[in-house]
PDB file of C-alpha atoms in Angstrom:
ATOM      1  CA  MET A 200     -70.637  13.194  72.207  1.00 51.00           C
ATOM      2  CA  THR A 201     -73.308  15.321  73.496  1.00 56.00           C
ATOM      3  CA  SER A 202     -76.036  16.109  70.760  1.00 57.00           C
ATOM      4  CA  SER A 203     -75.000  20.209  71.367  1.00 57.00           C
ATOM      5  CA  ARG A 204     -71.339  18.786  69.901  1.00 55.00           C
ATOM      6  CA  LEU A 205     -72.575  16.874  67.011  1.00 55.00           C
ATOM      7  CA  SER A 206     -74.713  19.847  65.859  1.00 67.00           C
ATOM      8  CA  ILE A 207     -71.265  21.803  66.679  1.00 67.00           C
ATOM      9  CA  CYS A 208     -68.766  19.261  64.187  1.00 56.00           C
ATOM     10  CA  GLN A 209     -71.371  19.842  61.702  1.00 68.00           C
ATOM     11  CA  GLN A 210     -72.072  22.991  61.823  1.00 64.00           C
ATOM     12  CA  ILE A 211     -68.622  23.128  61.258  1.00 64.00           C
ATOM     13  CA  LEU A 212     -68.236  20.820  58.946  1.00 56.00           C
ATOM     14  CA  ASN A 213     -70.807  22.466  56.647  1.00 58.00           C
ATOM     15  CA  VAL A 214     -69.135  25.448  56.852  1.00 55.00           C
ATOM     16  CA  TYR A 215     -66.116  24.085  55.756  1.00 56.00           C
ATOM     17  CA  LEU A 216     -68.394  22.634  52.411  1.00 54.00           C
ATOM     18  CA  ILE A 217     -69.412  25.995  51.450  1.00 57.00           C
ATOM     19  CA  GLY A 218     -66.261  27.418  50.947  1.00 53.00           C
ATOM     20  CA  GLN A 219     -64.165  24.507  49.364  1.00 55.00           C
ATOM     21  CA  ILE A 220     -68.023  24.393  46.371  1.00 56.00           C
ATOM     22  CA  LEU A 221     -67.629  28.547  46.772  1.00 47.00           C
ATOM     23  CA  TYR A 222     -63.486  28.477  46.098  1.00 51.00           C
ATOM     24  CA  ARG A 223     -64.248  25.550  43.356  1.00 53.00           C
ATOM     25  CA  PHE A 224     -66.791  27.864  41.752  1.00 49.00           C
ATOM     26  CA  CYS A 225     -63.867  30.951  41.808  1.00 48.00           C
ATOM     27  CA  TYR A 226     -61.722  29.078  40.637  1.00 46.00           C
ATOM     28  CA  ALA A 227     -63.281  27.404  37.883  1.00 47.00           C
ATOM     29  CA  SER A 228     -65.563  30.738  36.695  1.00 46.00           C
ATOM     30  CA  ASN A 229     -61.863  32.720  37.171  1.00 46.00           C
ATOM     31  CA  GLN A 230     -60.201  29.468  34.044  1.00 46.00           C
ATOM     32  CA  CYS A 231     -57.325  30.000  35.669  1.00 48.00           C
ATOM     33  CA  SER A 232     -54.657  27.318  36.265  1.00 46.00           C
ATOM     34  CA  ALA A 233     -53.356  25.895  39.454  1.00 46.00           C
ATOM     35  CA  GLU A 234     -49.510  27.778  38.654  1.00 45.00           C
ATOM     36  CA  GLU A 235     -51.117  30.563  37.671  1.00 48.00           C
ATOM     37  CA  CYS A 236     -53.640  31.366  40.509  1.00 48.00           C
ATOM     38  CA  ALA A 237     -51.046  31.085  42.666  1.00 44.00           C
ATOM     39  CA  GLU A 238     -48.774  32.963  41.278  1.00 46.00           C
ATOM     40  CA  SER A 239     -51.784  36.321  40.931  1.00 50.00           C
ATOM     41  CA  ASN A 240     -52.431  35.292  45.003  1.00 50.00           C
ATOM     42  CA  ALA A 241     -48.444  36.479  45.484  1.00 48.00           C
ATOM     43  CA  GLY A 242     -46.197  33.637  45.247  1.00 51.00           C
ATOM     44  CA  ARG A 243     -48.906  32.012  47.669  1.00 57.00           C
ATOM     45  CA  PRO A 244     -51.024  28.848  46.997  1.00 55.00           C
ATOM     46  CA  PRO A 245     -54.870  28.289  46.676  1.00 59.00           C
ATOM     47  CA  PRO A 246     -56.724  27.904  49.714  1.00 61.00           C
ATOM     48  CA  HIS A 247     -56.948  24.334  51.078  1.00 66.00           C
ATOM     49  CA  SER A 248     -54.326  23.216  48.288  1.00 69.00           C
ATOM     50  CA  PRO A 249     -51.834  20.176  48.360  1.00 77.00           C
ATOM     51  CA  LEU A 250     -49.757  22.221  46.339  1.00 81.00           C
ATOM     52  CA  VAL A 251     -45.968  22.830  47.389  1.00 84.00           C
ATOM     53  CA  PRO A 252     -43.080  25.034  46.772  1.00 85.00           C
ATOM     54  CA  CYS A 253     -41.320  24.365  43.182  1.00 86.00           C
ATOM     55  CA  TYR A 254     -37.335  24.871  45.090  1.00 86.00           C
ATOM     56  CA  THR A 255     -38.600  22.000  47.636  1.00 87.00           C
ATOM     57  CA  LEU A 256     -39.776  19.378  45.885  1.00 89.00           C
ATOM     58  CA  ASP A 257     -36.750  16.687  45.374  1.00 90.00           C
ATOM     59  CA  LEU A 258     -34.319  15.480  43.130  1.00 90.00           C
ATOM     60  CA  GLU A 259     -36.399  13.154  40.951  1.00 92.00           C
ATOM     61  CA  PHE A 260     -39.100  15.770  40.092  1.00 92.00           C
ATOM     62  CA  LEU A 261     -36.373  18.324  38.675  1.00 92.00           C
ATOM     63  CA  VAL A 262     -34.028  18.347  35.688  1.00 93.00           C
ATOM     64  CA  CYS A 263     -30.458  19.884  37.131  1.00 92.00           C
ATOM     65  CA  SER A 264     -28.117  20.851  34.529  1.00 91.00           C
ATOM     66  CA  ASP A 265     -24.391  20.252  35.054  1.00 88.00           C
ATOM     67  CA  PRO A 266     -22.202  22.340  37.709  1.00 88.00           C
ATOM     68  CA  LEU A 267     -20.724  25.487  35.968  1.00 87.00           C
ATOM     69  CA  ASP A 268     -16.989  24.612  34.823  1.00 86.00           C
ATOM     70  CA  LEU A 269     -15.070  28.223  35.229  1.00 86.00           C
ATOM     71  CA  LYS A 270     -11.270  26.710  34.283  1.00 83.00           C
ATOM     72  CA  GLY A 271      -9.966  27.745  37.304  1.00 82.00           C
ATOM     73  CA  ASN A 272     -11.393  31.204  37.729  1.00 87.00           C
ATOM     74  CA  GLU A 273     -11.857  32.531  40.340  1.00 88.00           C
ATOM     75  CA  THR A 274     -13.190  36.113  39.771  1.00 89.00           C
ATOM     76  CA  ALA A 275     -15.639  34.924  37.811  1.00 87.00           C
ATOM     77  CA  ARG A 276     -17.378  32.565  40.702  1.00 87.00           C
ATOM     78  CA  GLU A 277     -17.094  34.877  42.950  1.00 88.00           C
ATOM     79  CA  GLU A 278     -18.872  37.642  40.724  1.00 88.00           C
ATOM     80  CA  LEU A 279     -22.034  34.484  39.699  1.00 87.00           C
ATOM     81  CA  GLY A 280     -21.917  33.380  42.923  1.00 86.00           C
ATOM     82  CA  TYR A 281     -21.532  29.141  41.870  1.00 87.00           C
ATOM     83  CA  GLY A 282     -19.703  27.514  39.146  1.00 88.00           C
ATOM     84  CA  CYS A 283     -17.026  25.003  39.741  1.00 88.00           C
ATOM     85  CA  THR A 284     -12.944  25.639  40.093  1.00 87.00           C
ATOM     86  CA  LYS A 285     -12.131  23.115  40.580  1.00 84.00           C
ATOM     87  CA  TYR A 286     -12.515  19.225  40.247  1.00 81.00           C
ATOM     88  CA  GLY A 287     -12.120  16.293  43.180  1.00 75.00           C
ATOM     89  CA  GLY A 288     -11.183  15.698  45.858  1.00 73.00           C
ATOM     90  CA  GLN A 289     -10.160  12.269  47.720  1.00 69.00           C
ATOM     91  CA  LYS A 290     -11.385  13.727  50.737  1.00 76.00           C
ATOM     92  CA  TYR A 291     -14.658  15.617  51.630  1.00 79.00           C
ATOM     93  CA  GLU A 292     -13.088  18.082  53.098  1.00 83.00           C
ATOM     94  CA  ASP A 293     -11.088  18.776  49.776  1.00 82.00           C
ATOM     95  CA  VAL A 294     -14.661  18.683  47.038  1.00 85.00           C
ATOM     96  CA  GLN A 295     -16.039  22.142  46.499  1.00 88.00           C
ATOM     97  CA  PHE A 296     -19.324  22.242  46.067  1.00 91.00           C
ATOM     98  CA  THR A 297     -21.669  24.923  43.953  1.00 91.00           C
ATOM     99  CA  SER A 298     -24.859  26.115  42.573  1.00 90.00           C
ATOM    100  CA  VAL A 299     -27.198  24.601  39.418  1.00 91.00           C
ATOM    101  CA  ASN A 300     -29.966  25.896  36.751  1.00 91.00           C
ATOM    102  CA  CYS A 301     -33.001  22.803  37.813  1.00 92.00           C
ATOM    103  CA  THR A 302     -35.961  23.356  36.147  1.00 93.00           C
ATOM    104  CA  VAL A 303     -39.614  21.265  37.237  1.00 93.00           C
ATOM    105  CA  LEU A 304     -40.108  18.121  35.700  1.00 93.00           C
ATOM    106  CA  SER A 305     -43.725  18.980  33.209  1.00 90.00           C
ATOM    107  CA  GLY A 306     -47.132  17.319  34.745  1.00 89.00           C
ATOM    108  CA  ILE A 307     -45.482  18.662  38.157  1.00 88.00           C
ATOM    109  CA  GLU A 308     -47.562  20.787  39.873  1.00 87.00           C
ATOM    110  CA  CYS A 309     -45.611  23.212  42.644  1.00 86.00           C
ATOM    111  CA  TYR A 310     -46.380  26.952  42.997  1.00 81.00           C
ATOM    112  CA  GLY A 311     -43.528  29.790  42.876  1.00 84.00           C
ATOM    113  CA  PRO A 312     -40.857  29.574  39.789  1.00 88.00           C
ATOM    114  CA  THR A 313     -40.446  26.511  37.845  1.00 90.00           C
ATOM    115  CA  THR A 314     -37.007  27.444  36.893  1.00 91.00           C
ATOM    116  CA  PHE A 315     -34.447  27.961  40.086  1.00 90.00           C
ATOM    117  CA  HIS A 316     -30.842  27.434  41.408  1.00 89.00           C
ATOM    118  CA  ARG A 317     -30.217  24.525  44.001  1.00 90.00           C
ATOM    119  CA  SER A 318     -27.084  24.130  46.090  1.00 89.00           C
ATOM    120  CA  GLY A 319     -25.292  21.682  47.148  1.00 88.00           C
ATOM    121  CA  PHE A 320     -24.014  20.221  43.674  1.00 90.00           C
ATOM    122  CA  PRO A 321     -20.551  18.770  44.854  1.00 89.00           C
ATOM    123  CA  CYS A 322     -18.210  19.510  41.593  1.00 87.00           C
ATOM    124  CA  ILE A 323     -17.045  16.158  40.446  1.00 84.00           C
ATOM    125  CA  LYS A 324     -16.974  14.369  37.634  1.00 81.00           C
ATOM    126  CA  TYR A 325     -16.084  10.964  36.541  1.00 78.00           C
ATOM    127  CA  SER A 326     -14.398   8.907  33.753  1.00 81.00           C
ATOM    128  CA  GLY A 327     -14.734   5.088  34.890  1.00 83.00           C
ATOM    129  CA  HIS A 328     -12.092   4.371  36.969  1.00 85.00           C
ATOM    130  CA  TYR A 329     -12.715   2.464  39.856  1.00 86.00           C
ATOM    131  CA  PHE A 330     -10.601   2.243  43.107  1.00 88.00           C
ATOM    132  CA  LEU A 331     -11.174  -1.941  43.300  1.00 89.00           C
ATOM    133  CA  THR A 332     -10.094  -2.966  39.875  1.00 89.00           C
ATOM    134  CA  THR A 333      -7.092  -0.578  39.310  1.00 89.00           C
ATOM    135  CA  LEU A 334      -6.188  -1.929  43.023  1.00 90.00           C
ATOM    136  CA  LEU A 335      -6.132  -5.741  41.481  1.00 91.00           C
ATOM    137  CA  TYR A 336      -4.813  -4.439  38.383  1.00 89.00           C
ATOM    138  CA  SER A 337      -1.579  -3.613  40.703  1.00 91.00           C
ATOM    139  CA  VAL A 338      -0.955  -5.886  43.116  1.00 92.00           C
ATOM    140  CA  LEU A 339      -1.537  -9.275  40.257  1.00 92.00           C
ATOM    141  CA  LEU A 340       0.221  -6.929  36.800  1.00 90.00           C
ATOM    142  CA  GLY A 341       1.767  -4.375  38.221  1.00 88.00           C
ATOM    143  CA  PHE A 342       4.952  -5.255  37.919  1.00 88.00           C
ATOM    144  CA  LEU A 343       3.841  -5.068  34.208  1.00 91.00           C
ATOM    145  CA  GLY A 344       2.781  -1.205  34.591  1.00 89.00           C
ATOM    146  CA  MET A 345      -1.129  -2.062  34.163  1.00 90.00           C
ATOM    147  CA  ASP A 346      -2.221   0.238  37.114  1.00 90.00           C
ATOM    148  CA  ARG A 347      -0.803   2.998  35.572  1.00 90.00           C
ATOM    149  CA  PHE A 348      -1.902   2.660  31.751  1.00 91.00           C
ATOM    150  CA  CYS A 349      -5.337   1.762  33.212  1.00 90.00           C
ATOM    151  CA  LEU A 350      -5.209   5.415  35.566  1.00 90.00           C
ATOM    152  CA  GLY A 351      -3.644   7.410  32.651  1.00 90.00           C
ATOM    153  CA  HIS A 352      -0.055   7.702  33.597  1.00 91.00           C
ATOM    154  CA  THR A 353       0.895   6.656  30.614  1.00 90.00           C
ATOM    155  CA  GLY A 354       5.373   8.024  30.640  1.00 91.00           C
ATOM    156  CA  THR A 355       5.786   5.966  33.763  1.00 90.00           C
ATOM    157  CA  ALA A 356       3.477   3.125  33.288  1.00 90.00           C
ATOM    158  CA  VAL A 357       6.237   2.015  30.307  1.00 92.00           C
ATOM    159  CA  GLY A 358       8.628   2.727  32.398  1.00 90.00           C
ATOM    160  CA  LYS A 359       7.503   0.315  34.786  1.00 90.00           C
ATOM    161  CA  LEU A 360       7.113  -2.134  32.187  1.00 90.00           C
ATOM    162  CA  LEU A 361       9.996  -2.033  31.207  1.00 91.00           C
ATOM    163  CA  THR A 362      12.025  -2.162  34.384  1.00 91.00           C
ATOM    164  CA  LEU A 363       9.545  -4.611  35.205  1.00 88.00           C
ATOM    165  CA  GLY A 364       8.164  -2.406  37.754  1.00 86.00           C
ATOM    166  CA  GLY A 365      11.860  -0.966  38.727  1.00 85.00           C
ATOM    167  CA  MET A 366      12.739  -4.753  40.016  1.00 90.00           C
ATOM    168  CA  GLY A 367       9.498  -5.406  42.114  1.00 87.00           C
ATOM    169  CA  ILE A 368       9.903  -1.893  44.694  1.00 91.00           C
ATOM    170  CA  TRP A 369       8.533   0.838  42.407  1.00 91.00           C
ATOM    171  CA  TRP A 370       5.490  -2.023  42.389  1.00 90.00           C
ATOM    172  CA  ILE A 371       5.399  -2.008  45.938  1.00 92.00           C
ATOM    173  CA  VAL A 372       5.343   1.221  45.816  1.00 92.00           C
ATOM    174  CA  ASP A 373       2.485   2.221  43.291  1.00 92.00           C
ATOM    175  CA  VAL A 374       0.025  -0.514  45.526  1.00 92.00           C
ATOM    176  CA  VAL A 375       1.268   1.849  48.904  1.00 93.00           C
ATOM    177  CA  LEU A 376       0.549   5.296  46.811  1.00 91.00           C
ATOM    178  CA  LEU A 377      -2.690   3.835  46.092  1.00 90.00           C
ATOM    179  CA  VAL A 378      -4.413   2.484  49.042  1.00 89.00           C
ATOM    180  CA  THR A 379      -3.024   5.984  51.143  1.00 89.00           C
ATOM    181  CA  GLY A 380      -4.691   7.961  48.254  1.00 82.00           C
ATOM    182  CA  ASN A 381      -1.281   9.543  46.375  1.00 86.00           C
ATOM    183  CA  LEU A 382      -2.022   6.855  42.868  1.00 87.00           C
ATOM    184  CA  THR A 383      -5.184   8.469  41.082  1.00 85.00           C
ATOM    185  CA  PRO A 384      -6.690   9.091  37.888  1.00 86.00           C
ATOM    186  CA  ASP A 385      -4.256  11.407  35.984  1.00 84.00           C
ATOM    187  CA  ASP A 386      -7.211  13.176  34.680  1.00 78.00           C
ATOM    188  CA  GLY A 387      -8.191  14.481  38.334  1.00 74.00           C
ATOM    189  CA  SER A 388     -11.695  12.455  37.953  1.00 77.00           C
ATOM    190  CA  ASN A 389     -12.674  11.264  40.829  1.00 77.00           C
ATOM    191  CA  TRP A 390     -13.222   7.244  41.510  1.00 80.00           C
ATOM    192  CA  VAL A 391     -16.022   6.093  40.293  1.00 78.00           C
ATOM    193  CA  PRO A 392     -18.459   4.689  43.754  1.00 75.00           C
ATOM    194  CA  TYR A 393     -19.337   1.090  43.238  1.00 70.00           C
ATOM    195  CA  ALA A 394     -23.689   1.762  43.108  1.00 49.00           C
TER     196      ALA A 394
END
Protein backbone atom coordinates (compact mmCIF):
# COMPACT_ATOMS: atom_id res chain seq x y z
CA MET A 1 0.00 0.00 0.00
CA THR A 2 1.42 3.36 -0.90
CA SER A 3 1.99 6.04 1.73
CA SER A 4 -0.66 8.37 0.22
CA ARG A 5 -3.35 5.67 0.48
CA LEU A 6 -2.22 4.85 3.99
CA SER A 7 -2.47 8.47 5.08
CA ILE A 8 -5.98 8.78 3.54
CA CYS A 9 -7.11 5.66 5.39
CA GLN A 10 -5.59 6.98 8.59
CA GLN A 11 -7.35 10.33 8.16
CA ILE A 12 -10.70 8.58 7.62
CA LEU A 13 -10.09 6.48 10.72
CA ASN A 14 -9.21 9.57 12.74
CA VAL A 15 -12.40 11.34 11.63
CA TYR A 16 -14.43 8.24 12.55
CA LEU A 17 -12.79 7.99 15.98
CA ILE A 18 -13.31 11.70 16.67
CA GLY A 19 -16.97 11.30 15.70
CA GLN A 20 -17.30 8.34 18.09
CA ILE A 21 -15.70 10.29 20.93
CA LEU A 22 -17.95 13.30 20.33
CA TYR A 23 -21.05 11.08 20.16
CA ARG A 24 -20.14 9.29 23.39
CA PHE A 25 -19.45 12.63 25.09
CA CYS A 26 -22.83 14.03 23.97
CA TYR A 27 -24.57 10.77 24.90
CA ALA A 28 -23.02 10.86 28.39
CA SER A 29 -23.74 14.57 28.91
CA ASN A 30 -27.43 14.11 28.01
CA GLN A 31 -27.68 11.35 30.63
CA CYS A 32 -30.38 9.49 28.79
CA SER A 33 -30.68 5.79 28.20
CA ALA A 34 -30.15 4.40 24.72
CA GLU A 35 -33.90 3.80 24.41
CA GLU A 36 -34.76 7.38 25.42
CA CYS A 37 -32.20 8.77 22.98
CA ALA A 38 -33.64 6.53 20.28
CA GLU A 39 -37.16 7.83 21.02
CA SER A 40 -35.99 11.43 20.98
CA ASN A 41 -34.32 10.73 17.64
CA ALA A 42 -37.71 10.06 15.96
CA GLY A 43 -37.55 6.30 16.59
CA ARG A 44 -34.16 5.92 14.92
CA PRO A 45 -31.24 4.41 16.84
CA PRO A 46 -28.27 6.55 17.77
CA PRO A 47 -25.60 6.63 15.06
CA HIS A 48 -23.24 3.64 15.11
CA SER A 49 -25.57 1.79 17.47
CA PRO A 50 -26.04 -1.99 17.57
CA LEU A 51 -29.71 -1.56 18.54
CA VAL A 52 -32.34 -3.20 16.35
CA PRO A 53 -36.07 -2.45 16.06
CA CYS A 54 -37.98 -4.18 18.88
CA TYR A 55 -40.56 -5.67 16.52
CA THR A 56 -37.81 -7.64 14.69
CA LEU A 57 -36.62 -9.54 17.79
CA ASP A 58 -36.94 -13.33 17.88
CA LEU A 59 -39.61 -14.92 20.08
CA GLU A 60 -36.97 -15.99 22.61
CA PHE A 61 -36.56 -12.30 23.57
CA LEU A 62 -40.31 -11.65 23.88
CA VAL A 63 -43.16 -12.56 26.19
CA CYS A 64 -46.32 -13.01 24.15
CA SER A 65 -49.86 -13.41 25.42
CA ASP A 66 -52.15 -16.26 24.44
CA PRO A 67 -54.42 -15.67 21.45
CA LEU A 68 -57.65 -13.87 22.38
CA ASP A 69 -60.62 -16.26 22.38
CA LEU A 70 -63.60 -14.51 20.78
CA LYS A 71 -65.85 -17.58 21.16
CA GLY A 72 -66.99 -17.56 17.53
CA ASN A 73 -67.80 -13.83 17.35
CA GLU A 74 -66.79 -12.91 13.78
CA THR A 75 -67.98 -9.30 14.21
CA ALA A 76 -65.58 -8.76 17.13
CA ARG A 77 -62.74 -10.23 15.05
CA GLU A 78 -63.48 -7.80 12.21
CA GLU A 79 -63.62 -4.82 14.60
CA LEU A 80 -60.44 -5.71 16.52
CA GLY A 81 -58.50 -7.10 13.58
CA TYR A 82 -57.24 -10.05 15.64
CA GLY A 83 -58.48 -12.87 17.88
CA CYS A 84 -59.62 -16.47 17.41
CA THR A 85 -63.17 -17.35 16.45
CA LYS A 86 -62.39 -21.06 16.14
CA TYR A 87 -59.66 -23.31 17.45
CA GLY A 88 -58.11 -26.37 15.94
CA GLY A 89 -58.06 -27.86 12.52
CA GLN A 90 -56.18 -30.98 11.54
CA LYS A 91 -54.90 -29.50 8.27
CA TYR A 92 -52.86 -26.34 7.84
CA GLU A 93 -55.58 -24.78 5.68
CA ASP A 94 -58.15 -25.27 8.48
CA VAL A 95 -56.11 -23.42 11.13
CA GLN A 96 -56.92 -19.77 11.77
CA PHE A 97 -54.05 -17.35 12.48
CA THR A 98 -54.10 -14.20 14.61
CA SER A 99 -51.99 -11.45 16.17
CA VAL A 100 -51.02 -11.41 19.84
CA ASN A 101 -49.62 -8.78 22.17
CA CYS A 102 -45.85 -9.18 22.74
CA THR A 103 -43.54 -7.37 25.17
CA VAL A 104 -39.74 -7.29 25.08
CA LEU A 105 -38.07 -9.00 28.05
CA SER A 106 -36.48 -6.69 30.59
CA GLY A 107 -32.76 -6.27 30.02
CA ILE A 108 -33.07 -6.49 26.23
CA GLU A 109 -32.16 -3.22 24.55
CA CYS A 110 -33.82 -2.27 21.29
CA TYR A 111 -35.41 0.84 19.85
CA GLY A 112 -39.02 1.61 19.19
CA PRO A 113 -42.08 0.52 21.17
CA THR A 114 -41.36 -2.40 23.52
CA THR A 115 -44.98 -3.61 23.44
CA PHE A 116 -46.55 -4.38 20.07
CA HIS A 117 -48.75 -6.84 18.16
CA ARG A 118 -47.07 -9.66 16.26
CA SER A 119 -49.00 -11.68 13.71
CA GLY A 120 -48.74 -15.29 12.61
CA PHE A 121 -49.80 -17.13 15.79
CA PRO A 122 -52.04 -20.17 15.15
CA CYS A 123 -55.38 -20.54 16.91
CA ILE A 124 -54.70 -23.99 18.30
CA LYS A 125 -54.89 -25.50 21.75
CA TYR A 126 -53.60 -28.70 23.23
CA SER A 127 -55.20 -30.77 25.96
CA GLY A 128 -52.79 -33.71 26.14
CA HIS A 129 -54.03 -35.95 23.33
CA TYR A 130 -51.28 -37.79 21.41
CA PHE A 131 -52.16 -39.36 18.07
CA LEU A 132 -49.75 -42.31 18.34
CA THR A 133 -50.91 -43.20 21.86
CA THR A 134 -54.56 -43.03 20.81
CA LEU A 135 -53.84 -45.16 17.74
CA LEU A 136 -52.18 -47.81 19.92
CA TYR A 137 -55.16 -47.79 22.28
CA SER A 138 -57.49 -48.14 19.29
CA VAL A 139 -55.61 -51.09 17.78
CA LEU A 140 -54.92 -52.95 21.05
CA LEU A 141 -57.89 -52.06 23.27
CA GLY A 142 -60.36 -50.61 20.77
CA PHE A 143 -62.88 -53.41 21.34
CA LEU A 144 -63.24 -52.06 24.92
CA GLY A 145 -63.73 -48.47 23.71
CA MET A 146 -60.46 -47.29 25.29
CA ASP A 147 -59.67 -45.00 22.33
CA ARG A 148 -63.00 -43.19 22.63
CA PHE A 149 -62.68 -42.90 26.42
CA CYS A 150 -59.27 -41.24 25.97
CA LEU A 151 -60.62 -38.78 23.39
CA GLY A 152 -63.55 -37.77 25.62
CA HIS A 153 -66.32 -39.46 23.62
CA THR A 154 -67.71 -41.10 26.77
CA GLY A 155 -71.22 -41.92 25.52
CA THR A 156 -70.09 -43.80 22.42
CA ALA A 157 -67.21 -45.35 24.39
CA VAL A 158 -69.69 -46.99 26.78
CA GLY A 159 -71.69 -48.29 23.81
CA LYS A 160 -68.54 -49.67 22.24
CA LEU A 161 -67.56 -51.33 25.52
CA LEU A 162 -70.96 -52.98 26.01
CA THR A 163 -71.04 -54.36 22.44
CA LEU A 164 -67.34 -55.37 22.52
CA GLY A 165 -66.49 -53.00 19.71
CA GLY A 166 -69.71 -53.64 17.80
CA MET A 167 -68.63 -57.31 17.47
CA GLY A 168 -65.37 -56.13 15.94
CA ILE A 169 -66.85 -53.95 13.20
CA TRP A 170 -66.91 -50.71 15.23
CA TRP A 171 -63.37 -51.49 16.38
CA ILE A 172 -62.06 -51.61 12.77
CA VAL A 173 -64.13 -48.60 11.70
CA ASP A 174 -62.65 -46.50 14.53
CA VAL A 175 -59.07 -47.43 13.55
CA VAL A 176 -59.84 -46.28 10.00
CA LEU A 177 -61.55 -43.08 11.25
CA LEU A 178 -58.54 -42.28 13.43
CA VAL A 179 -56.01 -42.80 10.63
CA THR A 180 -58.01 -40.69 8.16
CA GLY A 181 -58.40 -37.84 10.69
CA ASN A 182 -62.17 -38.13 11.17
CA LEU A 183 -61.97 -39.23 14.82
CA THR A 184 -60.47 -36.38 16.86
CA PRO A 185 -60.53 -35.19 20.50
CA ASP A 186 -64.02 -34.26 21.70
CA ASP A 187 -62.94 -30.83 23.01
CA GLY A 188 -61.76 -29.70 19.57
CA SER A 189 -58.09 -29.56 20.57
CA ASN A 190 -55.22 -30.57 18.33
CA TRP A 191 -52.97 -33.58 18.63
CA VAL A 192 -49.91 -32.78 20.74
CA PRO A 193 -46.81 -32.98 18.51
CA TYR A 194 -43.93 -35.10 19.75
CA ALA A 195 -40.91 -32.87 20.38
